[in-house]
XYZ file of C-alpha atoms in Angstrom:
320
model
C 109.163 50.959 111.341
C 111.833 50.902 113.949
C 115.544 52.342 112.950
C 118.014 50.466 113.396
C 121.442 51.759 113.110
C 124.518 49.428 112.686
C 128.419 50.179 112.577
C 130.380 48.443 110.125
C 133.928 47.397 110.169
C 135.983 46.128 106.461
C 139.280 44.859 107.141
C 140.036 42.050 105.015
C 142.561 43.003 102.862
C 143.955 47.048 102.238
C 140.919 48.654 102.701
C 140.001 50.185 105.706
C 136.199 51.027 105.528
C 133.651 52.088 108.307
C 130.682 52.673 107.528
C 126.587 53.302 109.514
C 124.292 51.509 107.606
C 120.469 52.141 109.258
C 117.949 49.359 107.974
C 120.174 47.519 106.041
C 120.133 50.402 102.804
C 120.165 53.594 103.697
C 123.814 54.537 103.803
C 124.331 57.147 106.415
C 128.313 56.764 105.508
C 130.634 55.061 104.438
C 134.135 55.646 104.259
C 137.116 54.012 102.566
C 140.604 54.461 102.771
C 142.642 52.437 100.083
C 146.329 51.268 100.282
C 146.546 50.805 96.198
C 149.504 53.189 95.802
C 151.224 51.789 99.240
C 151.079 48.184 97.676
C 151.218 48.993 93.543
C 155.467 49.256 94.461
C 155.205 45.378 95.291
C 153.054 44.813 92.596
C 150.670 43.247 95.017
C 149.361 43.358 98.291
C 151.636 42.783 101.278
C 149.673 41.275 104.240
C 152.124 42.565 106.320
C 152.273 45.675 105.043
C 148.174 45.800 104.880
C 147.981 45.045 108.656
C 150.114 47.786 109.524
C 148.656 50.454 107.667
C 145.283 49.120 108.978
C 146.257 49.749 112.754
C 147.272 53.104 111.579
C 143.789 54.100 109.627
C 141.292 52.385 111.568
C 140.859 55.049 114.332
C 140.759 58.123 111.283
C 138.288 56.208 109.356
C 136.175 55.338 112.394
C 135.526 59.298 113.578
C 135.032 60.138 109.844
C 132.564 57.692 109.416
C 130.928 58.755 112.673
C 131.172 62.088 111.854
C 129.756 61.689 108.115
C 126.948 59.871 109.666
C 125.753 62.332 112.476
C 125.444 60.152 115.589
C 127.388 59.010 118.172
C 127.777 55.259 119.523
C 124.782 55.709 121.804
C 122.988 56.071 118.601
C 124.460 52.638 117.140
C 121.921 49.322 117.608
C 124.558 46.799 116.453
C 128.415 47.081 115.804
C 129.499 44.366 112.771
C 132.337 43.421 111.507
C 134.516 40.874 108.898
C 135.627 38.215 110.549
C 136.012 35.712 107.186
C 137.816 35.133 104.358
C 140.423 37.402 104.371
C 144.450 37.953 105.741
C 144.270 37.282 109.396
C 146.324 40.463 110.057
C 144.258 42.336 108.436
C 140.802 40.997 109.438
C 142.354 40.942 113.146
C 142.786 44.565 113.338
C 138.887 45.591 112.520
C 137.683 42.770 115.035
C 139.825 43.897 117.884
C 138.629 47.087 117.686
C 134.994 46.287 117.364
C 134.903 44.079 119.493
C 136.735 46.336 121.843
C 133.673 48.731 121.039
C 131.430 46.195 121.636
C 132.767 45.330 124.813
C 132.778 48.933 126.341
C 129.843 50.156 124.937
C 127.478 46.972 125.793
C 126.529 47.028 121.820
C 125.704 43.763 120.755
C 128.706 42.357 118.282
C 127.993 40.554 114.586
C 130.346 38.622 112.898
C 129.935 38.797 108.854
C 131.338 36.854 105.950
C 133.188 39.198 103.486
C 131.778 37.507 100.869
C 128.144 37.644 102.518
C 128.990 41.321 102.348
C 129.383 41.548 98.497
C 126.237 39.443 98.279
C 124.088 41.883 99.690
C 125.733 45.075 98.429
C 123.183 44.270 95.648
C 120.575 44.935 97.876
C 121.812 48.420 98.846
C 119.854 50.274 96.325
C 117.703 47.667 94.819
C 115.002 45.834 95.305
C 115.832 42.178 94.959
C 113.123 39.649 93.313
C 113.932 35.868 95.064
C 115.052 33.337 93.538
C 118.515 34.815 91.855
C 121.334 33.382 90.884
C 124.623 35.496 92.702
C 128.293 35.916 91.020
C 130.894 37.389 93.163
C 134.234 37.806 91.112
C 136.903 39.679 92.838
C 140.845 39.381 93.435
C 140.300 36.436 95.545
C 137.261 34.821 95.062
C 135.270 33.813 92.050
C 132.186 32.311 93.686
C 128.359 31.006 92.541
C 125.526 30.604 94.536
C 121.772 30.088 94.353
C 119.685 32.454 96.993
C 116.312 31.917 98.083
C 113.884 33.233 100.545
C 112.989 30.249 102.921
C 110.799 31.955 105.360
C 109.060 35.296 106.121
C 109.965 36.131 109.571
C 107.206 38.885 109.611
C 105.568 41.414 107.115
C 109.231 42.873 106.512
C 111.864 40.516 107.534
C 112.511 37.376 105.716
C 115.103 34.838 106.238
C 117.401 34.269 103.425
C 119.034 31.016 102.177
C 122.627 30.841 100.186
C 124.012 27.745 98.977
C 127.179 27.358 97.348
C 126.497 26.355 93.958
C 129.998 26.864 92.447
C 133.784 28.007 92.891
C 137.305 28.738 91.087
C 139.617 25.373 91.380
C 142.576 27.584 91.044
C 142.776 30.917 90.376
C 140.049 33.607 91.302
C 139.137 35.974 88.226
C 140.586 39.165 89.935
C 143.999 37.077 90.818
C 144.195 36.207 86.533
C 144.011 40.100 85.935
C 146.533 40.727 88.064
C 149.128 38.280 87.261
C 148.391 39.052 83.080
C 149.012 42.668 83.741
C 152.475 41.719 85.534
C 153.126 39.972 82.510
C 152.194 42.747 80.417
C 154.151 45.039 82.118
C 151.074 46.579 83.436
C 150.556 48.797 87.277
C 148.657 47.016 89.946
C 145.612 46.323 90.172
C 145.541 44.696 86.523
C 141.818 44.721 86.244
C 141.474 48.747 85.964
C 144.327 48.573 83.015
C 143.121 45.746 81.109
C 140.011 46.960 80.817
C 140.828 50.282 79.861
C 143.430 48.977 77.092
C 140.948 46.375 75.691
C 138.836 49.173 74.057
C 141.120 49.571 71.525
C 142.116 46.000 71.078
C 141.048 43.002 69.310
C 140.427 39.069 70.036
C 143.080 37.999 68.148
C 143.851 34.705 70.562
C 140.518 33.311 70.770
C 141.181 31.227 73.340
C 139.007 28.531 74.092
C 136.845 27.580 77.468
C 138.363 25.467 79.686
C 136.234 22.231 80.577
C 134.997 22.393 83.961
C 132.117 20.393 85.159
C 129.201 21.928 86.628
C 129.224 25.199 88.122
C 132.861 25.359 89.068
C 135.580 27.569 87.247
C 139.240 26.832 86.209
C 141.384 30.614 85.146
C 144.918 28.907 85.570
C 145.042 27.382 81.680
C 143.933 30.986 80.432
C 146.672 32.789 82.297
C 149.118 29.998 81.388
C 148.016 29.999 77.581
C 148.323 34.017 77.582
C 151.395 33.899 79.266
C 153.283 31.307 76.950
C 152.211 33.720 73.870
C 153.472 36.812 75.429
C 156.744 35.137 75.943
C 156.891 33.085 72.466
C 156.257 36.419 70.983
C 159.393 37.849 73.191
C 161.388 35.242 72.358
C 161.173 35.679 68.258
C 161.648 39.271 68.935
C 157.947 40.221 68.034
C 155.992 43.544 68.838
C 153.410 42.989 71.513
C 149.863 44.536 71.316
C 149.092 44.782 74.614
C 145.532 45.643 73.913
C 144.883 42.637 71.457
C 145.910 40.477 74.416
C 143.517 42.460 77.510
C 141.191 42.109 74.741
C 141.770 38.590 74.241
C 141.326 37.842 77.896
C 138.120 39.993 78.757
C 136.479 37.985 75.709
C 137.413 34.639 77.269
C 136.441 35.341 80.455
C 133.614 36.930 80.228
C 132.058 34.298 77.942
C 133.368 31.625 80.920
C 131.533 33.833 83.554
C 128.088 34.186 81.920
C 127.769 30.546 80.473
C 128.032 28.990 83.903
C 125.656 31.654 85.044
C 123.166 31.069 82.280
C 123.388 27.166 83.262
C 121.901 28.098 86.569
C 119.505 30.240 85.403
C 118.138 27.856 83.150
C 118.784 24.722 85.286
C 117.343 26.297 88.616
C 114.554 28.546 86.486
C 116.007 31.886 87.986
C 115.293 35.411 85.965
C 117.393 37.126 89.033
C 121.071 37.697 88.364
C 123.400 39.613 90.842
C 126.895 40.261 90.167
C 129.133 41.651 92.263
C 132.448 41.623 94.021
C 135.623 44.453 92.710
C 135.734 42.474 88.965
C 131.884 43.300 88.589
C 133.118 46.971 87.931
C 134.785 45.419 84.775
C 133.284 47.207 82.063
C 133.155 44.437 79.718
C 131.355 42.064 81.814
C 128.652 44.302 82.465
C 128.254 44.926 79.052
C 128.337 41.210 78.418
C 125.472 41.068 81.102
C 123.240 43.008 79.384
C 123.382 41.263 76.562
C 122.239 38.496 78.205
C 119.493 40.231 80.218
C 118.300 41.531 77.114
C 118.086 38.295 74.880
C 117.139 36.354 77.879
C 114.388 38.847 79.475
C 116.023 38.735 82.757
C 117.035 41.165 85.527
C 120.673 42.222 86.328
C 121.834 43.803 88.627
C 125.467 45.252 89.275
C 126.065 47.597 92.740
C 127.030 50.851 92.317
C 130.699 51.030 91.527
C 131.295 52.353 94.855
C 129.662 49.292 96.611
C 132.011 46.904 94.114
C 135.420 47.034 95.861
C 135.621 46.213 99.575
C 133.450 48.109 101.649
C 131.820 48.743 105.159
C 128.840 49.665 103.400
C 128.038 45.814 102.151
C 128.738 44.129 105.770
C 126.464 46.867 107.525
C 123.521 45.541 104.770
C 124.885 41.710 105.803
C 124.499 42.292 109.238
C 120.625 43.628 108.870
């Protein structure tokens, strides 16, 4: 089998990732440099601040990656890149300079959808049996979809088919997190924290699903209802357990997330379920995962924790 060698690009929010991905899963490197402490002062991410620090990293991460990797761009088949969802300073800094690669270097250019990216970063290290049912739950984006194989190009290529099944109406799972911790008086990113502190906490709110039809979510009435107690409880002077609450909240939504998963599994007869995207590192929701794979006989699969947050790694496996 011919190699084929691509350069990823990751810009889309305060990452800065590079990676060299050669057939689409072995990772020859794949390096990331985060802006967490830079933006944890704001308690968020500042697109203007992102940008910046992007222009300043890209070049650094580039000849690391490069160097990790043991080639040089003569080496490199395909250059790829983000080029959607994401902030457009941000995303605009990785194109320009692969596209400026591109240009120079006559390597042919691919565009790649970030969240196409944290589709496949499933397929990194596994072998993926089609039909499945994909969740991708992250700061921004709290997606469904139903992926199929439509057509075998050859013996080993096949072209793949995602629909859409499913989305947030409001906020995205990762977004809830962060705006509960705020309220908690929790560091950014919330996810990280709330996990942590629910393991010693207990589901003392029980709140109850929102009604959404179909395969679409709704997180706003959850961080409303959460936020309303906290302050009620402020208000009459109470103590706060701040680990009954993150418990609270990884109970609800991790009973949201796998129902509307286990409609489409059932509904579309699917026994392949990929999760993935920086909330499928939430330790509760891959435990509540395997409970489900386990009393439904079906496969899950999570990436590696590495491959969860943004990553070069995911739109190099995209692009192949």
């Amino acid at each position: 089998m011919e190699s084929i060698k691509i350069l990823a690009f990751e810009t889309s929010c305060d990452e800065t990732s590079v990676a060299v991905v050669e057939n689409g899963k072995n990772v020859l490197s794949n390096v990331i440099s985060t802006q967490i402490d830079i933006h944890r002062e704001y308690g968020g991410v500042v697109p203007e601040i992102a940008s910046r620090h992007h222009i300043e990293n890209i070049m650094p991460v580039f000849t690391e990656a490069m160097r990790q990797a043991k080639c040089s761009l003569d080496d490199i088949d395909y250059i790829a890149v983000t080029n959607t969802p994401g902030l457009i300073g941000s995303l605009l800094v990785g194109l320009m300079f692969a596209k400026s690669l591109s240009w120079a270097n006559k390597i042919p250019l691919l565009p790649i959808n970030h969240i196409n990216g944290h589709i496949f970063s499933n397929f990194i290290e596994n072998d993926i049996e089609l039909p499945a049912v994909s969740l991708v739950v992250s700061g921004g984006h709290t997606n469904l979809y139903y992926i199929d194989e439509i057509d075998k190009i050859d013996e080993i290529d096949k072209e793949i088919k995602i629909t859409l099944l499913g989305e947030t109406l409001d906020d995205a799972v990762g977004e809830t997190y962060d705006k509960i911790a705020r309220v908690l008086g929790l560091p950014y990113p919330g996810g990280p924290e709330i996990d942590r502190l629910s393991k010693n906490g207990k589901d003392i709110l029980q709140i109850k699903k929102p009604k959404v039809e179909e395969y679409n979510f709704s997180f706003s009435g959850i961080k409303t209802y959460i936020t309303n107690y906290v302050n009620n409880e402020k208000m009459k002077g109470n103590t706060i357990s701040k680990e009954n609450v993150a418990k609270s909240l990884q109970e609800i939504v991790s009973e949201v997330l796998s129902e509307k998963v286990l409609k489409v599994m059932k509904n579309m007869k699917v026994n392949t379920i990929l999760v993935s995207g920086g909330v499928s590192a939430n330790g509760r929701l891959r435990e509540k995962f395997k409970e489900i794979s386990e009393k439904e006989n079906v496969k899950v699969i999570f990436p590696k924790l590495e491959y969860c947050t943004d990553n070069a790694a995911m739109i190099g496996c995209a692009a192949y």
